[in-house]
Tab-separated table of C-alpha atoms and ligand atoms in Angstrom:
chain	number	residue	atom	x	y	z
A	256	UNK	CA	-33.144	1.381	32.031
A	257	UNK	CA	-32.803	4.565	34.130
A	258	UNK	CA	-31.238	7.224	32.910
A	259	UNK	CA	-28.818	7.812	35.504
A	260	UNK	CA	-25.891	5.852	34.121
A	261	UNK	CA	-21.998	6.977	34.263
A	262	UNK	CA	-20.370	7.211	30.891
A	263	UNK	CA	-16.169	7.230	30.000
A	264	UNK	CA	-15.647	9.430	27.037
A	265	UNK	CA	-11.964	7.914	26.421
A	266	UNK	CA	-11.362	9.688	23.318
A	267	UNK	CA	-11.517	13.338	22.077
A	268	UNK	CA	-15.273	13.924	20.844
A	269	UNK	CA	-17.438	17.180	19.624
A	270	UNK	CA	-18.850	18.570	22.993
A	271	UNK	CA	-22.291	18.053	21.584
A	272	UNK	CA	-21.792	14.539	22.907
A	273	UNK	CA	-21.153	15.977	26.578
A	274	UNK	CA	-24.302	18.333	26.197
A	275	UNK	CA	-26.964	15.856	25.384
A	276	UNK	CA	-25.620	13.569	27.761
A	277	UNK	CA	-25.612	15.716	30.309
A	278	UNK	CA	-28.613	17.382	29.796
A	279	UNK	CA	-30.651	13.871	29.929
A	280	UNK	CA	-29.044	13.120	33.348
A	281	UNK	CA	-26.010	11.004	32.758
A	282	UNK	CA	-22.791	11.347	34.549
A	283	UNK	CA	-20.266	11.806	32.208
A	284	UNK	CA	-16.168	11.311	32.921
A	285	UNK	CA	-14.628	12.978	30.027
A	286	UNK	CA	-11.143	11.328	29.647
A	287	UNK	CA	-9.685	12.048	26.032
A	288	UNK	CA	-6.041	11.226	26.886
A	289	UNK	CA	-7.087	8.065	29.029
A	290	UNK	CA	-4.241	5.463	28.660
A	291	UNK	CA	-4.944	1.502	28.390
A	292	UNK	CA	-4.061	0.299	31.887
A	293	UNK	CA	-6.195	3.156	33.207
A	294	UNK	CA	-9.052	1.858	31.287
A	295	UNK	CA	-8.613	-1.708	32.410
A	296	UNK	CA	-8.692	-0.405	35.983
A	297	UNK	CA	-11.738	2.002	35.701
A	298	UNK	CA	-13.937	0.434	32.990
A	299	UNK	CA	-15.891	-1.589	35.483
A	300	UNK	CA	-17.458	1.591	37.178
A	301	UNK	CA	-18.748	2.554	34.069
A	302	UNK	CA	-22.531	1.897	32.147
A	303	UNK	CA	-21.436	3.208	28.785
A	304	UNK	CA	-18.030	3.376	27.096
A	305	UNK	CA	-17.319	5.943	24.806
A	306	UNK	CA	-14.305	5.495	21.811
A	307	UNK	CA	-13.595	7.397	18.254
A	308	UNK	CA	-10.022	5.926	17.195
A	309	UNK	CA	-7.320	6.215	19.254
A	310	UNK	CA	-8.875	3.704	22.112
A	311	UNK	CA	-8.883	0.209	21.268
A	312	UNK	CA	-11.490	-1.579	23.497
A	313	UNK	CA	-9.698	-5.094	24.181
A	314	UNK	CA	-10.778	-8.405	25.313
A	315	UNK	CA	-9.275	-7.787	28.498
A	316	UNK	CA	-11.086	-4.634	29.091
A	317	UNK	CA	-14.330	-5.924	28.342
A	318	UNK	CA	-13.624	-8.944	30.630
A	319	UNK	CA	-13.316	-6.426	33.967
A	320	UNK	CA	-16.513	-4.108	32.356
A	321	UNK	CA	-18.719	-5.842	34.975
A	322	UNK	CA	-21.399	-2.806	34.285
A	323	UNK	CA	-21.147	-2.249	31.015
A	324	UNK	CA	-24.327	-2.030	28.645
A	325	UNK	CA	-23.225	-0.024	25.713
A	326	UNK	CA	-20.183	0.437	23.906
A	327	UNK	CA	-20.333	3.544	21.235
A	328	UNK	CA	-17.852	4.345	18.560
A	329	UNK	CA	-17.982	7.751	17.300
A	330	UNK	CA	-17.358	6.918	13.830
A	331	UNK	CA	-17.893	4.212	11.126
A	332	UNK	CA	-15.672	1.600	11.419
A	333	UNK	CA	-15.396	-1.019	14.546
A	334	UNK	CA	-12.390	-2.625	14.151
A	335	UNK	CA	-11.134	-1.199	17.397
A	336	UNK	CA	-13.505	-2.526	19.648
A	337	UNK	CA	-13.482	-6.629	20.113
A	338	UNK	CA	-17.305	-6.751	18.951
A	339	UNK	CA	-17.869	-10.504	19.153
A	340	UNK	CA	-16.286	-10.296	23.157
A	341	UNK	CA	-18.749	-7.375	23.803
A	342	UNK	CA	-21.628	-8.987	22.239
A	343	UNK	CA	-20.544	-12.314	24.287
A	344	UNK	CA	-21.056	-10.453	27.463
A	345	UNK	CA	-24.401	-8.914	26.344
A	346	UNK	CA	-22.817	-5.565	25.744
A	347	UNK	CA	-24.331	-3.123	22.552
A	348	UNK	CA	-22.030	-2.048	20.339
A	349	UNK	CA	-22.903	0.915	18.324
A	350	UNK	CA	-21.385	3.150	15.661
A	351	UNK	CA	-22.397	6.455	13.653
A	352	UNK	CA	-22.366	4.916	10.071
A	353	UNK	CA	-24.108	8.304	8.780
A	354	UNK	CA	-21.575	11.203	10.022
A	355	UNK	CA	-18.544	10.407	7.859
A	356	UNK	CA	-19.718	10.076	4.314
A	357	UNK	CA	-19.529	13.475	2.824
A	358	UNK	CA	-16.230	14.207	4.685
A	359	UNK	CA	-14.264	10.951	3.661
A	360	UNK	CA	-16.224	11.585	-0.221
A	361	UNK	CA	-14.651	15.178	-0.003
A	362	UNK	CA	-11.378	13.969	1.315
A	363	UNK	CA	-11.009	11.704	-1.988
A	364	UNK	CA	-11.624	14.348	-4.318
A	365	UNK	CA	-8.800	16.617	-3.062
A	366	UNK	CA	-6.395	13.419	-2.586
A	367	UNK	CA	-7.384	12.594	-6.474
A	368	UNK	CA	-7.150	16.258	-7.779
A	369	UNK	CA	-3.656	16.556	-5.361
A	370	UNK	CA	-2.116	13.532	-7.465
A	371	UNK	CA	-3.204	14.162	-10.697
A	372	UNK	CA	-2.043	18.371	-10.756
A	373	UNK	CA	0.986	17.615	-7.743
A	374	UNK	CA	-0.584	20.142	-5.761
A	375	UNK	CA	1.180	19.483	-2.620
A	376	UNK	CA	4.914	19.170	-4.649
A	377	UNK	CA	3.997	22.469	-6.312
A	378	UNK	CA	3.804	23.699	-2.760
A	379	UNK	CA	6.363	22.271	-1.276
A	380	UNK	CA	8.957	23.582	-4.217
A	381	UNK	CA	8.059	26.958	-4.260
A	382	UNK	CA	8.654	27.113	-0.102
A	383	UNK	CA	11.994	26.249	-1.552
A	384	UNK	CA	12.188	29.114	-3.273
A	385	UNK	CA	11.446	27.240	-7.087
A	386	UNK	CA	8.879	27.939	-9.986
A	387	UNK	CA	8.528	24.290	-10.822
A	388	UNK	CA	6.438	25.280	-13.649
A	389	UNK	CA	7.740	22.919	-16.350
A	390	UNK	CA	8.230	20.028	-14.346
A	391	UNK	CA	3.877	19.930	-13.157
A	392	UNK	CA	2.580	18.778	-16.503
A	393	UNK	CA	-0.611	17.191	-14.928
A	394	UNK	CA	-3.773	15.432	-15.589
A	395	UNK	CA	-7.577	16.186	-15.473
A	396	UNK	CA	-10.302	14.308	-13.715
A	397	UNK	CA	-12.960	14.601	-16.622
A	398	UNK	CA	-13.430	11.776	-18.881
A	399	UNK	CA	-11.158	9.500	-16.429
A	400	UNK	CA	-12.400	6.126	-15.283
A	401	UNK	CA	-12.750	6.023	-11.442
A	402	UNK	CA	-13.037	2.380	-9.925
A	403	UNK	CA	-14.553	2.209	-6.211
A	404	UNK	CA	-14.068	-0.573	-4.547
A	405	UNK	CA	-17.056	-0.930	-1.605
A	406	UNK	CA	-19.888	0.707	-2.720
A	407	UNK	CA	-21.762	1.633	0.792
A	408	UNK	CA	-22.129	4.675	2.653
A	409	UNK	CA	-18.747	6.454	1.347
A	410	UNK	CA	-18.372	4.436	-1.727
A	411	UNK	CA	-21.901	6.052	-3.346
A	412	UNK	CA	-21.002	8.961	-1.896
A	413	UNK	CA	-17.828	9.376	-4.031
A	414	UNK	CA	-19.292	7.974	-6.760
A	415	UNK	CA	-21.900	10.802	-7.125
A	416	UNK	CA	-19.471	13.942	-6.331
A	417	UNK	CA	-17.106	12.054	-9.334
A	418	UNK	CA	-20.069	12.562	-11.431
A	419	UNK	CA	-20.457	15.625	-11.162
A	420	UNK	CA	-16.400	15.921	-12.121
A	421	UNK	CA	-17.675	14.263	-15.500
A	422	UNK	CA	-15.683	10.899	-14.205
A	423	UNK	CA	-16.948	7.637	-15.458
A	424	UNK	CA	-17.421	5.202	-12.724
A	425	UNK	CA	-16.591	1.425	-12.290
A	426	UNK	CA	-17.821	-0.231	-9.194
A	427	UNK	CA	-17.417	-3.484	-7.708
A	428	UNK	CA	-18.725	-5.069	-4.103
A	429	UNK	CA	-19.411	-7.771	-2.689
A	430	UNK	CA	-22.614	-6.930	-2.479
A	431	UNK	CA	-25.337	-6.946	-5.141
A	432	UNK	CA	-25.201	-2.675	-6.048
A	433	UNK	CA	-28.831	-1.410	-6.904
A	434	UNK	CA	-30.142	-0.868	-10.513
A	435	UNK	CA	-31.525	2.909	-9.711
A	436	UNK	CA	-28.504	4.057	-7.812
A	437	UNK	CA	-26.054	2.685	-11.346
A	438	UNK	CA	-28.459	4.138	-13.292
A	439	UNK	CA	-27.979	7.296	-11.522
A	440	UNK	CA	-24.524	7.875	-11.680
A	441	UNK	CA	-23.911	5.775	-14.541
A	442	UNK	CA	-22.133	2.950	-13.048
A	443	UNK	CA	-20.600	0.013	-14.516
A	444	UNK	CA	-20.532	-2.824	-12.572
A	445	UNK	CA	-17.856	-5.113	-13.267
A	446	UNK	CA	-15.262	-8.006	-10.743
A	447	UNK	CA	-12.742	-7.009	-9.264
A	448	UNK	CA	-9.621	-7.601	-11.909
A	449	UNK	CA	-11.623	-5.990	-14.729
A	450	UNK	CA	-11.961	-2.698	-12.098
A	451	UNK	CA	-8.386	-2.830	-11.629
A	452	UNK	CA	-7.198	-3.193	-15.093
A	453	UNK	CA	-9.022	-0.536	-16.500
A	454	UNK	CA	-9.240	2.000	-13.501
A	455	UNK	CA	-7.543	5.213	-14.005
A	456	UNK	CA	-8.308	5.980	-10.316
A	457	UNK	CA	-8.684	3.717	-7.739
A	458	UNK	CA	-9.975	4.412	-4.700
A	459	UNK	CA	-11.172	1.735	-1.772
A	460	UNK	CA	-14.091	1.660	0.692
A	461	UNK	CA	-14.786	-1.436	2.722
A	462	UNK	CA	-14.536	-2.546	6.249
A	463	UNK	CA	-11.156	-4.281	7.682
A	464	UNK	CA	-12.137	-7.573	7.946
A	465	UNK	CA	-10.680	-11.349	7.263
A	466	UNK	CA	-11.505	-11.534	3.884
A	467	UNK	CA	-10.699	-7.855	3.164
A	468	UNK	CA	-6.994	-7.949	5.186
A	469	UNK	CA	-4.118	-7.219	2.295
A	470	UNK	CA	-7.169	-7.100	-0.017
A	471	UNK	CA	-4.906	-5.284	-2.674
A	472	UNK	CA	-1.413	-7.128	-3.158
A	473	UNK	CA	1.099	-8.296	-5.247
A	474	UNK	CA	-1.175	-9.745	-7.533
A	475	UNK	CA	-3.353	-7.178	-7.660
A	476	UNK	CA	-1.236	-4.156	-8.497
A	477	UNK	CA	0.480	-6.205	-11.324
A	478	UNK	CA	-3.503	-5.962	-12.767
A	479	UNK	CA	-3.612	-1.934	-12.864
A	480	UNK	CA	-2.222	0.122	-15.179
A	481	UNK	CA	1.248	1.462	-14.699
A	482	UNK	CA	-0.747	5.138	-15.631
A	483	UNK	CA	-2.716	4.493	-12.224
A	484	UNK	CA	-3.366	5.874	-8.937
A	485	UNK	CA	-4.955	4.059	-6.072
A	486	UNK	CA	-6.424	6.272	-3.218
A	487	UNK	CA	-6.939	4.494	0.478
A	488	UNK	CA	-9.260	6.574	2.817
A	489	UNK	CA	-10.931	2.964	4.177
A	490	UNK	CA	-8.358	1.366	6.138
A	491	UNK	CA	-4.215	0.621	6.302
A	492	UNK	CA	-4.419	-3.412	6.582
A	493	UNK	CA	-6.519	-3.294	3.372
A	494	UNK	CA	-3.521	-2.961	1.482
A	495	UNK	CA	-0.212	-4.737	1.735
A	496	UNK	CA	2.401	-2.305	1.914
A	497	UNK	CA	5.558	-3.698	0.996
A	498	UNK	CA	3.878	-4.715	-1.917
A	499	UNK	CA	2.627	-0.898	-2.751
A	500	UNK	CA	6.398	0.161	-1.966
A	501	UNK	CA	7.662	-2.218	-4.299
A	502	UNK	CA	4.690	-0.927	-7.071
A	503	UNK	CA	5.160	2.543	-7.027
A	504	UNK	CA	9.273	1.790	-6.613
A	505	UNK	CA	9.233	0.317	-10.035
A	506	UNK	CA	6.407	2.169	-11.639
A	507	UNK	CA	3.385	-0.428	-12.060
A	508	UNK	CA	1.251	2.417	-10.843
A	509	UNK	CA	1.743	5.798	-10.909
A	510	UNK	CA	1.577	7.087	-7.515
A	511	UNK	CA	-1.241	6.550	-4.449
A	512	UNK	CA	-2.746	8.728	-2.055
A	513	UNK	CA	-3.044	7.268	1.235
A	514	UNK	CA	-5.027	8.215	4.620
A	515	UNK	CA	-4.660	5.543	6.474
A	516	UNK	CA	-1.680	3.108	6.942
A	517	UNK	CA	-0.997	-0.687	8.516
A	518	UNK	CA	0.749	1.280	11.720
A	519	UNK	CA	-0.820	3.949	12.689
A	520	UNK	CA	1.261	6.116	15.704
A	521	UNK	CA	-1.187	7.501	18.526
A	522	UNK	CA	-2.379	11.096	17.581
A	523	UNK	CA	-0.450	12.695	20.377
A	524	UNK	CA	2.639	11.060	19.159
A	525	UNK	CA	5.309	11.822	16.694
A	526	UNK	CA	4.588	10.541	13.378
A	527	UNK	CA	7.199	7.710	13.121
A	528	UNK	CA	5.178	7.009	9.980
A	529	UNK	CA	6.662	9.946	8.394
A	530	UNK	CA	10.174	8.285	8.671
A	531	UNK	CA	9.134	5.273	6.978
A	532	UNK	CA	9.962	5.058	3.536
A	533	UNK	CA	6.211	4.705	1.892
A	534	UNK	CA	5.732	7.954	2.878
A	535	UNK	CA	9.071	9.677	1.504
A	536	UNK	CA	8.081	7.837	-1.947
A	537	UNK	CA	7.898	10.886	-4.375
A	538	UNK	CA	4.912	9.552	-5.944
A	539	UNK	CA	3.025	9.565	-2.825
A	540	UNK	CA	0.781	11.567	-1.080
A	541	UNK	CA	-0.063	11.122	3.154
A	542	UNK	CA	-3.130	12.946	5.162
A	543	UNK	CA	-2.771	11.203	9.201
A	544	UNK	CA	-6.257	9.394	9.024
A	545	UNK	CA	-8.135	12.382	8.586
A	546	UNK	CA	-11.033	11.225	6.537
A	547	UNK	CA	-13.762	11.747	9.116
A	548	UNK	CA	-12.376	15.298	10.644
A	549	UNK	CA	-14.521	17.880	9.736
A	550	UNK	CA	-16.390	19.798	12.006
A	551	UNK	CA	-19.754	18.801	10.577
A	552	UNK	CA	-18.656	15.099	10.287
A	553	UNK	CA	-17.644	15.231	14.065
A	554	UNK	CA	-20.610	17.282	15.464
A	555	UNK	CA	-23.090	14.654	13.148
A	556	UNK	CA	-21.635	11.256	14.937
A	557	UNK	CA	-21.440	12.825	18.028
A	558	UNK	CA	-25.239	13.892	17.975
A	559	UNK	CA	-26.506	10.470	16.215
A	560	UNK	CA	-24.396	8.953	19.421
A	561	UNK	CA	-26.147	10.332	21.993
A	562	UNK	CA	-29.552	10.122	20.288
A	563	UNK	CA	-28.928	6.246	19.659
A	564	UNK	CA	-27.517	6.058	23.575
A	565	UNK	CA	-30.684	7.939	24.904
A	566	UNK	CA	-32.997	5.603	22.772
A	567	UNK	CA	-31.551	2.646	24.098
A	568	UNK	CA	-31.937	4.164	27.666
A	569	UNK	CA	-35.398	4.656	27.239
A	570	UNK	CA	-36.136	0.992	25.684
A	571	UNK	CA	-36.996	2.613	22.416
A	572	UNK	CA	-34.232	0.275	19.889
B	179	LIG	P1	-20.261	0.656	4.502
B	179	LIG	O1	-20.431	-0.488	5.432
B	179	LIG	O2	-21.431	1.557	4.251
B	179	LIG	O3	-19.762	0.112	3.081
B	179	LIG	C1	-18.768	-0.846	2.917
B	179	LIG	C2	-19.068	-1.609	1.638
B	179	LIG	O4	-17.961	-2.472	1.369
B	179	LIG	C3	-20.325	-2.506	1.725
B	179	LIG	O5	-21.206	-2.217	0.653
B	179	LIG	C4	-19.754	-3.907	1.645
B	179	LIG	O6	-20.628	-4.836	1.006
B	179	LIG	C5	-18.496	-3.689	0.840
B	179	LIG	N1	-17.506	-4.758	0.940
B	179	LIG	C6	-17.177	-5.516	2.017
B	179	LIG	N2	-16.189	-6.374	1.696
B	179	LIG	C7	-15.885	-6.137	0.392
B	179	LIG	C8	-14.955	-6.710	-0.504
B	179	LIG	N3	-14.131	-7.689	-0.139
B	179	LIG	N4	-14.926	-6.224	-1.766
B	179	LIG	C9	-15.773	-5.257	-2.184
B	179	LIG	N5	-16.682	-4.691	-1.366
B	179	LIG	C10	-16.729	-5.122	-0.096
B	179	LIG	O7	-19.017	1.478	5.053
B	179	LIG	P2	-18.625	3.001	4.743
B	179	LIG	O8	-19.321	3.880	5.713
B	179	LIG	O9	-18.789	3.257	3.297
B	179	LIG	O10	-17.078	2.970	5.157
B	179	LIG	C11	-16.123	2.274	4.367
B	179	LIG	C12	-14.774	2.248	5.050
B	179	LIG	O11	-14.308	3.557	5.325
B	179	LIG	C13	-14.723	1.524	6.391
B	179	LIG	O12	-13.554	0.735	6.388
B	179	LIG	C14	-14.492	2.575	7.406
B	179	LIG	O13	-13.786	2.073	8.493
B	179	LIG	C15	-13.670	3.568	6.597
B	179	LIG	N6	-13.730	4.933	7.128
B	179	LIG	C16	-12.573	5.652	7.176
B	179	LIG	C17	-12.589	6.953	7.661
B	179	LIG	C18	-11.332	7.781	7.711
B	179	LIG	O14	-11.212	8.595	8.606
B	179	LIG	N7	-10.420	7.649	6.786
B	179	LIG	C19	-13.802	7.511	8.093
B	179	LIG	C20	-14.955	6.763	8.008
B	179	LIG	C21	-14.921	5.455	7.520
């Protein structure tokens, strides 16, 4: 394939991604506020498509990308991009499983040390001109039992920074989890209930998929204990959120920490979530989907993009 091949950027990406592009020859139409009807109407003058989250790559899009060869997410997860339609047509799909790892891992610490000393209340109060001293009785991390739920890229990740807190982990996946990477942190590997019903911190980390869609519900938070908090960096639909509401509401867990949410407004948007009442819950803590955005998460995707784009230029994967 030559290398002289237009690419849409349609989402806001490190400039690293321009550069190498550039530099090996493609034409590159940076478009980071491009809307969806736009897209429908220029996708089929482009060779490569270029997404992170806010662009959802549709059926119908792919259907009028008569020139389309690759599809590239800058990021992990590709549940904004209709994959099996792409592949239909021929079309690569590629993502940057590497780049977000130690960002999302990081992420989870400071979401589990924020809910078990109520750093961000203790904030918040003395803006209001309070000493809430008395009232921030908290807990520590050390000697806790940390379930992770999806032990891949993030999940091991986690799993080894928690260590290092002196956590104990639990793990479960679907997956069989290797024997040197338990030994190494010490992992017990147990199902699913016996994770939830003796986690005292419970954070998730698999793909959006079918069998993963309202993954944690009803059932499942009557399982934990009411001493509990659950931590969702993966993704919203994971976890059925009337029935969190209704959980933390009437205390059969003790509070969660969530980055990502069922509806998620468009970055440039007012956060409508903010109005919603999971997020005025006392016992709850929100970051907007910021798991991935660090610098070095950001500048890593955006460079294994382009390398994985200029390989499959040149024939080499
Ligand atoms: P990964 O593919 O490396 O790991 C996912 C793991 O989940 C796999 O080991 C898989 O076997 C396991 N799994 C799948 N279904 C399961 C189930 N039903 N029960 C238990 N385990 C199951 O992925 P990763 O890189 O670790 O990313 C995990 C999640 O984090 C993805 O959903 C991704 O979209 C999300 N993510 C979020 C952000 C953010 O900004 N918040 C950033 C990056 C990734």
């Amino acid at each position: 394939m030559s290398m002289n091949q237009s690419v849409l950027i349609c989402d806001q990406v490190a400039p690293i991604l321009n550069d190498i592009l550039q530099k090996n020859g493609l034409k590159i139409s940076y478009e980071p506020e491009i809307s969806p009807e736009q897209i429908k109407e220029k996708i089929g003058n482009f060779d490569i498509v270029i997404v992170r989250s806010r662009t959802k790559i549709t059926k119908e899009m792919i259907d009028s990308a008569s020139k389309c060869k690759i599809i590239a997410r800058v990021g992990v997860g590709l549940d904004n991009i209709d994959v099996d339609a792409a592949k239909a047509k021929g079309i690569r799909v590629i993502n940057a499983v590497e780049g977000a790892m130690n960002a999302v891992a990081e992420l989870v610490l400071g979401l589990m040390l924020s809910l078990a000393r109520e750093i961000p209340r203790a904030d918040r109060e003395i803006r209001l001109g309070k000493w809430p001293k008395k009232n921030l009785m908290g807990i520590e991390l050390s000697g806790k039992y940390l379930g992770i739920v999806g032990l891949g890229n993030i999940g091991k990740k986690l799993a080894r920074h928690a260590r290092a807190l002196n956590m104990n982990i639990i793990g479960y996946d679907v997956i069989p989890i290797p024997d040197d990477f338990t030994r190494e942190v010490g992992l017990v590997k147990t199902d699913i209930d016996t994770l939830l019903s003796s986690a005292d911190f419970i954070s998730f980390h698999v793909p959006l998929t079918e069998s993963t869609y309202h993954l944690v519900n009803k059932e499942k938070f009557s399982k934990m204990k009411k001493t509990a908090y659950i931590i969702n960096t993966s993704r919203g639909e994971i976890i059925d959120e009337v029935a969190l509401i209704h959980a933390l509401k009437e205390g059969k867990i003790a509070g969660a920490a969530l980055d990502v949410r069922e509806e998620e407004p468009d970055p440039s948007a007012d956060a409508a979530v903010a109005k919603n009442e999971l997020a005025q819950l006392t016992n709850v803590i929100s970051t907007p989907h910021i798991g991935a955005q660090t610098k070095e998460a950001q500048a890593l995707a955006a460079n294994v993009i382009a390398e994985k784009i200029i390989m499959i230029l040149r024939g080499v994967i």
